[in-house]
Short mmCIF file of C-alpha atoms in Angstrom, two decimals:
data_model
loop_
_atom_site.label_atom_id
_atom_site.label_comp_id
_atom_site.label_asym_id
_atom_site.label_seq_id
_atom_site.Cartn_x
_atom_site.Cartn_y
_atom_site.Cartn_z
CA UNK P 1 153.53 78.64 -8.97
CA UNK P 2 150.80 76.25 -9.98
CA UNK P 3 148.43 77.03 -12.85
CA UNK P 4 145.87 78.06 -10.24
CA UNK P 5 148.47 80.21 -8.49
CA UNK P 6 149.38 81.97 -11.73
CA UNK P 7 145.69 82.63 -12.41
CA UNK P 8 145.17 84.09 -8.94
CA UNK P 9 148.29 86.25 -9.28
CA UNK P 10 147.05 87.59 -12.61
CA UNK P 11 143.53 88.17 -11.25
CA UNK P 12 144.85 90.18 -8.32
CA UNK P 13 147.15 92.26 -10.50
CA UNK P 14 144.51 92.97 -13.16
CA UNK P 15 141.82 93.76 -10.62
CA UNK P 16 144.15 95.98 -8.58
CA UNK P 17 145.08 97.98 -11.67
CA UNK P 18 141.45 98.20 -12.78
CA UNK P 19 140.35 99.44 -9.36
CA UNK P 20 143.02 102.16 -9.42
CA UNK P 21 142.59 103.10 -13.07
CA UNK P 22 146.12 102.01 -13.93
CA UNK P 23 146.51 101.06 -17.61
CA UNK P 24 147.98 97.67 -18.46
CA UNK P 25 149.91 96.30 -21.42
CA UNK P 26 150.78 92.63 -21.74
CA UNK P 27 153.85 91.16 -23.33
CA UNK P 28 154.08 87.42 -23.25
CA UNK P 29 157.54 85.91 -22.93
CA UNK P 30 159.28 83.02 -21.32
CA UNK P 31 157.95 79.67 -20.28
CA UNK P 32 156.57 78.00 -17.22
CA UNK P 33 157.59 74.44 -17.92
CA UNK P 34 159.21 71.98 -20.25
CA UNK P 35 155.96 71.19 -22.09
CA UNK P 36 155.25 73.85 -24.73
CA UNK P 37 151.54 73.03 -24.57
CA UNK P 38 151.47 73.86 -20.87
CA UNK P 39 153.28 77.14 -21.54
CA UNK P 40 150.81 78.07 -24.27
CA UNK P 41 147.90 77.24 -21.95
CA UNK P 42 149.31 79.48 -19.20
CA UNK P 43 149.68 82.35 -21.68
CA UNK P 44 146.15 81.81 -23.00
CA UNK P 45 144.78 81.82 -19.46
CA UNK P 46 146.47 85.17 -18.81
CA UNK P 47 145.20 86.70 -22.05
CA UNK P 48 141.64 85.46 -21.48
CA UNK P 49 141.59 86.84 -17.97
CA UNK P 50 143.00 90.15 -19.20
CA UNK P 51 140.26 90.40 -21.83
CA UNK P 52 137.55 89.59 -19.28
CA UNK P 53 138.93 92.12 -16.81
CA UNK P 54 139.37 94.80 -19.49
CA UNK P 55 135.72 94.46 -20.51
CA UNK P 56 134.83 96.02 -17.15
CA UNK P 57 137.20 98.98 -17.48
CA UNK P 58 135.93 102.37 -18.58
CA UNK P 59 137.21 103.45 -21.99
CA UNK P 60 140.17 105.80 -21.59
CA UNK P 61 140.13 106.97 -25.19
CA UNK P 62 137.26 106.76 -27.66
CA UNK P 63 139.50 105.29 -30.36
CA UNK P 64 140.68 102.44 -28.14
CA UNK P 65 138.81 99.16 -28.37
CA UNK P 66 139.71 95.64 -27.32
CA UNK P 67 136.66 94.06 -28.90
#
């Protein structure tokens, strides 16, 4: 997948889970290329999108905060 394709995959997964109230946990592993900088950028893109998506989720527990 391209960087754009990975972003769209993540967006669909995060939004689908949010819409259904399914909790998510992320664990970053593996690589997407030979360039470590590209791999780090892909992981950062995923984490940023997760944080943006999570900001729109209702709190499931009052002690839980991502901010």
